[in-house]
Coordinates of C-alpha atoms in Angstrom, one line a residue:
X18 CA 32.6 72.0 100.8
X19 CA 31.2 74.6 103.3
X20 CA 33.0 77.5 102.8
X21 CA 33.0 80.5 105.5
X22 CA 33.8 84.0 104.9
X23 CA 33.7 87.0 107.0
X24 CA 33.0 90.0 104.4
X25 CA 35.9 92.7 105.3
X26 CA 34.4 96.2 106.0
X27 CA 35.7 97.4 103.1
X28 CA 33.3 95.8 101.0
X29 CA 30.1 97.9 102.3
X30 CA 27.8 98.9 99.8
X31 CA 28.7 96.2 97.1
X32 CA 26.7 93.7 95.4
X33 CA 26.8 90.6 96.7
X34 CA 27.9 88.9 93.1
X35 CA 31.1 91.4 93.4
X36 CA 31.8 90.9 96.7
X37 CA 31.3 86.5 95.9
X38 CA 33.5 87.3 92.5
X39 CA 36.7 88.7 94.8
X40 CA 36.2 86.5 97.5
X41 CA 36.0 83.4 95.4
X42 CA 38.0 84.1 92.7
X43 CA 38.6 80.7 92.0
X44 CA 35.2 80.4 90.8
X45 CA 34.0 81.8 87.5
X46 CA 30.7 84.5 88.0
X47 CA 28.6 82.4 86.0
X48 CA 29.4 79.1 88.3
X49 CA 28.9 81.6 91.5
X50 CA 26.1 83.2 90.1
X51 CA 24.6 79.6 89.0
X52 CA 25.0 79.2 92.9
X53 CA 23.2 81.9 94.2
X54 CA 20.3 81.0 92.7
X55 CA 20.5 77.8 93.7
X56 CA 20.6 79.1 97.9
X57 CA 23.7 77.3 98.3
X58 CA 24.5 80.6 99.4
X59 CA 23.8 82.2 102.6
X60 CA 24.7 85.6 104.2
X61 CA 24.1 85.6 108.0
X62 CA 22.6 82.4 107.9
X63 CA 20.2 83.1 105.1
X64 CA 19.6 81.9 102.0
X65 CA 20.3 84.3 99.2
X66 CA 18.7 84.5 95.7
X67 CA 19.1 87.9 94.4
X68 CA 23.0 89.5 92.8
X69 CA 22.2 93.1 93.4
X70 CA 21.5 92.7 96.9
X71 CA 24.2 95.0 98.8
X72 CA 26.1 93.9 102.2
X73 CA 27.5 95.9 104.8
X74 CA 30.6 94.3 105.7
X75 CA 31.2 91.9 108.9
X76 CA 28.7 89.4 108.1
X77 CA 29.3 86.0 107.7
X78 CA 29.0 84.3 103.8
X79 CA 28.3 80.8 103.5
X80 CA 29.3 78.9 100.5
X81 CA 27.7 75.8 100.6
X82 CA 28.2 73.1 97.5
X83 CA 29.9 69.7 96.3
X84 CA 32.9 70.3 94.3
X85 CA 32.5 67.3 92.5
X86 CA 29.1 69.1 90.6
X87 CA 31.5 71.8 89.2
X88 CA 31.1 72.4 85.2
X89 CA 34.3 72.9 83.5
X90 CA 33.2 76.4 82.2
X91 CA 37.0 77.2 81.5
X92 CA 36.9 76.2 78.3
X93 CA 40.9 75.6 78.7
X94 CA 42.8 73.2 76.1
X95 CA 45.5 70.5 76.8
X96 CA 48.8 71.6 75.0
X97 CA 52.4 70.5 75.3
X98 CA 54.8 73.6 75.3
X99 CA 57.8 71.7 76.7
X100 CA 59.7 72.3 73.9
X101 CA 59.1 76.2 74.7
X102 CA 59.1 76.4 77.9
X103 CA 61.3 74.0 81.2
X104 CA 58.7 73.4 83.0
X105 CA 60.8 71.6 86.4
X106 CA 57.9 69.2 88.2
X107 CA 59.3 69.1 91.9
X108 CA 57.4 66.9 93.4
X109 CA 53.8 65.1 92.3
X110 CA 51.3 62.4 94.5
X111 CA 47.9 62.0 93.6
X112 CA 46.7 65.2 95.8
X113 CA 49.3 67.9 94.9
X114 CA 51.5 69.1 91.8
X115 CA 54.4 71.2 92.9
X116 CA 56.2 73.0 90.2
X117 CA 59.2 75.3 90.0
X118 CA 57.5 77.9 86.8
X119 CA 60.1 79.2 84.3
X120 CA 60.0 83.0 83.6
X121 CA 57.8 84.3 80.9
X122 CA 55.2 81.9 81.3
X123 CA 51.4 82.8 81.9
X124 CA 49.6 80.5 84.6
X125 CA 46.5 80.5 83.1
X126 CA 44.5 81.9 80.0
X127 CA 43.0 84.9 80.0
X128 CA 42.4 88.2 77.9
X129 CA 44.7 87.8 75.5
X130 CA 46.5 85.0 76.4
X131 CA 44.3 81.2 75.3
X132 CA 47.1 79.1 74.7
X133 CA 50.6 78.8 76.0
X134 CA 50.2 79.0 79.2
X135 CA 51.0 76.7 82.7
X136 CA 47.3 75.5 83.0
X137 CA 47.2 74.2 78.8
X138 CA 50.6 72.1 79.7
X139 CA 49.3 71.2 82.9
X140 CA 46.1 69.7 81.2
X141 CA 48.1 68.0 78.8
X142 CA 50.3 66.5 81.2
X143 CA 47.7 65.7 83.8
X144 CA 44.3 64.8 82.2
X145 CA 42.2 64.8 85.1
X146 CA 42.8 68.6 86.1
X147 CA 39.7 69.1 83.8
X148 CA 37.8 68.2 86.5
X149 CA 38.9 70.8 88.8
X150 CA 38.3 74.5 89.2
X151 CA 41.0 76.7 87.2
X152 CA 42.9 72.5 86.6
X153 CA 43.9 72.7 90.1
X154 CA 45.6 75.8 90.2
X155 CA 44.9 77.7 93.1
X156 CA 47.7 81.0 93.5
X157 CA 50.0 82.4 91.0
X158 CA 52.9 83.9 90.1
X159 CA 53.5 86.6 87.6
X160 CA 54.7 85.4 83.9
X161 CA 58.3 87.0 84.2
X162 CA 58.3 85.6 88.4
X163 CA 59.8 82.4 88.5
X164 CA 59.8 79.9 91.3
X165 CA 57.6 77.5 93.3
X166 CA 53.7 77.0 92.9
X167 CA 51.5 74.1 94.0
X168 CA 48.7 72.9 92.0
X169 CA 45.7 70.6 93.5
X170 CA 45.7 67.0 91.9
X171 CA 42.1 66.4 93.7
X172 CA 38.8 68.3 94.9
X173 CA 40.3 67.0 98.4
X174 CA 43.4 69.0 98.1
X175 CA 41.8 71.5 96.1
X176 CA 39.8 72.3 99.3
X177 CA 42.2 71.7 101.9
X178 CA 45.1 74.0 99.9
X179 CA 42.0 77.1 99.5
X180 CA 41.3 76.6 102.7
X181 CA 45.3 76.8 103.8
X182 CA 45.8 79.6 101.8
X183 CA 42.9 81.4 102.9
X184 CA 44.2 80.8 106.7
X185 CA 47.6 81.9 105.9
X186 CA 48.8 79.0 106.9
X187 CA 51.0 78.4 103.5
X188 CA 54.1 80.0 103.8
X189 CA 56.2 81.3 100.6
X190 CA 59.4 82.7 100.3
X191 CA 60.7 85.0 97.8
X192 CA 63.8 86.7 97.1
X193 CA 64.2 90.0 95.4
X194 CA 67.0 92.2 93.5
X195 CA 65.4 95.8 94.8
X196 CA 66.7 99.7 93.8
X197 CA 68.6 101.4 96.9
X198 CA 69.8 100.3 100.5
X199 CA 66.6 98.9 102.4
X200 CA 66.7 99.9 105.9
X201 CA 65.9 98.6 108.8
X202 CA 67.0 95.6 107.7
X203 CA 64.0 94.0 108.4
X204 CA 60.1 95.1 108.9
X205 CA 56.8 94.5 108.1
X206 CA 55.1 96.6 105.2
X207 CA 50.9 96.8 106.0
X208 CA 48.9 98.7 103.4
X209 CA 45.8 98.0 102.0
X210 CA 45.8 97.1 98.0
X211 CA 43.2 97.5 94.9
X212 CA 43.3 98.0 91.2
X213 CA 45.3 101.5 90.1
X214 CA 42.1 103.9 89.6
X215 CA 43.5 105.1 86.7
X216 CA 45.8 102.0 84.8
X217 CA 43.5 99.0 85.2
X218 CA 47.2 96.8 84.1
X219 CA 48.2 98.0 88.1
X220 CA 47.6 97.3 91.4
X221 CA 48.3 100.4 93.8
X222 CA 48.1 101.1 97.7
X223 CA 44.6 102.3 98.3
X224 CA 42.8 103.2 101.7
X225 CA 40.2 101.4 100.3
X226 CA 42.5 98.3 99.0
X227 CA 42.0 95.0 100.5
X228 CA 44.3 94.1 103.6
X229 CA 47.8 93.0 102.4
X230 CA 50.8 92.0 104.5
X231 CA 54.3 91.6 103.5
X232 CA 57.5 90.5 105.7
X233 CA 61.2 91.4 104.1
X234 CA 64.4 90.5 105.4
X235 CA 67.6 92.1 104.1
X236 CA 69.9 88.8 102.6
X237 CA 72.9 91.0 101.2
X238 CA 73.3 94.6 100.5
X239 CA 75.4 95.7 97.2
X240 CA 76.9 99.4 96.6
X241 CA 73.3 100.4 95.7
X242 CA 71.3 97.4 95.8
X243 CA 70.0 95.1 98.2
X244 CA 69.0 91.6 97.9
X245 CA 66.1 91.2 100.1
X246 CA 64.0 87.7 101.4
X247 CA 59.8 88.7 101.5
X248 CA 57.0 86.4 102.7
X249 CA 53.7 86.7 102.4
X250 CA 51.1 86.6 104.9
X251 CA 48.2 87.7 101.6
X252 CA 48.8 87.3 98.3
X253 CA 47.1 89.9 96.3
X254 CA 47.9 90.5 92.9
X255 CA 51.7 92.2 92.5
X256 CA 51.7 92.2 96.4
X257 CA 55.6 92.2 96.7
X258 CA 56.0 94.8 93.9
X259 CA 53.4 97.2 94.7
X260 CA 55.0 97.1 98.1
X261 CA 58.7 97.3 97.6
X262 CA 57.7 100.1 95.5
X263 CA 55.4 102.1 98.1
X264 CA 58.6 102.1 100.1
X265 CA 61.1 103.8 97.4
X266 CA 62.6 100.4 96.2
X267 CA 61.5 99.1 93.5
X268 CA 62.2 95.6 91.6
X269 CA 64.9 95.8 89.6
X270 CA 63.7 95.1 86.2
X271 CA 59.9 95.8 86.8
X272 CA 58.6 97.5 83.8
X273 CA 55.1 98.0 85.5
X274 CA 55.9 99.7 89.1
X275 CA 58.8 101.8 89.8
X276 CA 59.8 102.4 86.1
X277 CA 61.9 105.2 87.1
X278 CA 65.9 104.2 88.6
X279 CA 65.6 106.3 91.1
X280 CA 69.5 104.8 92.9
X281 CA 72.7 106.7 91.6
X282 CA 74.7 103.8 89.4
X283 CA 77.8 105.5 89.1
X284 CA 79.3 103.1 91.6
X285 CA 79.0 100.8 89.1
X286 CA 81.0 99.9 86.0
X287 CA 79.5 100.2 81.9
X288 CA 79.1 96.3 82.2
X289 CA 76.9 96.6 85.4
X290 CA 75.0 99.9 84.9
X291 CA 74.1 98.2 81.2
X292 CA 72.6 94.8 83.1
X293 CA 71.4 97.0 86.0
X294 CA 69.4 99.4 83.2
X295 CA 68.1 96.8 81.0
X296 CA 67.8 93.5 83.0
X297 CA 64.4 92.1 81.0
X298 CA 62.0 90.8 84.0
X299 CA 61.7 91.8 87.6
X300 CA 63.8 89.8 89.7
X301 CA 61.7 88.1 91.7
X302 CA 62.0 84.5 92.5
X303 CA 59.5 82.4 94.8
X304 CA 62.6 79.5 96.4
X305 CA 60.5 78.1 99.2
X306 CA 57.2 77.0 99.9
X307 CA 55.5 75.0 102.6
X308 CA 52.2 73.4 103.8
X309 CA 50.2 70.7 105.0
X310 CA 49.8 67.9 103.0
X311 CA 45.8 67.5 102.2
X312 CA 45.4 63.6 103.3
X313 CA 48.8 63.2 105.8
X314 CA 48.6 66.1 107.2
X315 CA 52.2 66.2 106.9
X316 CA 54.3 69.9 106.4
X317 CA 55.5 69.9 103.2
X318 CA 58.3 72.4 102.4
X319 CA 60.4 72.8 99.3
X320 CA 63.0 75.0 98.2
X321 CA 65.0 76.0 95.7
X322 CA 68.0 77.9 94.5
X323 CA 67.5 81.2 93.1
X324 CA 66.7 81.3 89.4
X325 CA 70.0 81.6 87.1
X326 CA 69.7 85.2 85.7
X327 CA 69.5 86.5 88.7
X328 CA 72.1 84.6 90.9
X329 CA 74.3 86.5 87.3
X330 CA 73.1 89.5 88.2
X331 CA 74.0 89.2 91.8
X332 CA 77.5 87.5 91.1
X333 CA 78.3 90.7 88.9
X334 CA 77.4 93.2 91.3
X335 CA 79.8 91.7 93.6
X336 CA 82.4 93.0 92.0

């Protein structure tokens, strides 16, 4: 796998392990840093050996090693949670995994999280994920986010889907339930994204954020709401919330961004107001996804219908 990266120009001044960590993050720091000193690293065609040495954003980063070498450094166990958790397999082959994820359900362990999650089943249910970086998984969706992800099957496709994603050339869909009349009713929302500088739980607009792109469409408009269809052209963490939020409408439901109902609900009756108030995840749903298949080259696209609690919510504000 040689893996090319143009450093943003954002990233001048910082160490070349931080700037590897972001840009690879599907890569532990200890396999990347295992790397580096091997020289199957190279910045502007030169081999590098050293973590603290500092770039200055534009060159070109070379990532240069055989997947198949990996060590499972994850540490991540096999577990059934079936019974816990519908877990809908869409479609399966031996490159890809595509899955519609149920809300309230982790993707993978982390702080806080070792069991229970999409990657345990996913081991369990797959035994030969081990052998793959993060067991194949290579985006996410947030635990309460339902809706469509793909999972690599093979270091093939594990390549082929990084590479695909890193091209945007994999196109998801999502549909969200948003806080006030979105107008016009379509546009493009461009700011830059990073961590909150003060609640490390948040993502924020930043100057200094990495580039992030998101496309909305209005579907339907309610008496205050508006059901609105985003893709993604990046897919930083929270993109669609952080964004929907920047512009005054918020998810309803998010209990991270946009905490605040900031839309009048006295159009609405004591049924609605009470769902509107205290519906318990954001409503966000991922129903399409499409790319190229890693050995036929063929598109693949999937879709699905909007997740239940939602299409409730909708049905009731209708009225």
């Amino acid at each position: 796998m040689n893996n090319s990266i143009i450093i943003p120009e954002n990233y001048k001044d910082k160490r070349i392990d931080q700037v590897l960590a972001e840009l690879y993050p599907d890569f532990s720091r200890s396999q990347l840093k295992k790397w580096l000193l091997q020289g199957n690293i190279k910045l502007d065609s030169k081999v590098l050996s050293k973590a603290n040495v500092k770039v200055a954003g534009g060159e070109t980063l070379d990532l240069d090693i055989n997947l198949s070498e990996i060590e499972n450094t994850n540490n991540w166990q096999p577990e059934d949670i079936s019974k816990d958790h519908n877990i809908e397999i869409i479609h399966a082959d031996e490159d890809i995994i595509v899955i519609n994820k149920p809300i309230g359900l982790v993707v993978h362990p982390g702080a806080g999280n070792t069991r229970q999650t999409l990657a345990n089943y996913l081991l369990y249910k797959f035994p030969e994920l081990e052998k793959l970086p993060r067991a194949g998984i290579v985006h996410r969706l947030d635990k309460d986010t339902s809706g469509l992800l793909v999972v690599s099957r093979s270091l093939k496709a594990h390549t082929s889907l990084i590479k695909q994603l890193e091209s945007r050339s994999v196109k998801r869909k999502y549909l969200a339930l948003v806080k006030g009349i979105v107008t016009p009713r379509e546009g493009i929302i461009e700011e830059p994204i990073s961590r909150h500088s003060r609640n490390r739980l948040k993502m924020a607009v930043s100057e200094i954020g990495k580039e992030s792109i998101t496309h909305y469409n209005v579907s339907q408009y309610f008496k205050n709401h508006t059901l609105v269809e985003l893709s993604l052209e990046t897919g930083r963490t929270h993109q669609i919330r952080v964004h929907m939020d920047y512009i005054n409408h918020g998810l309803v439901g998010d209990s991270l961004y946009g905490t605040r109902y900031n839309v009048a609900l006295n159009l609405y009756n004591d049924e609605q107001k009470e769902k509107l108030l205290h519906f318990p995840r954001q409503a966000l749903h991922a129903f399409s996804l499409a790319f190229e298949h890693p050995t036929s080259q063929e598109i693949m696209s999937f879709d699905i219908p909007i997740a239940q609690d939602i299409q409730e919510l909708i049905d009731m504000l209708m009225f």
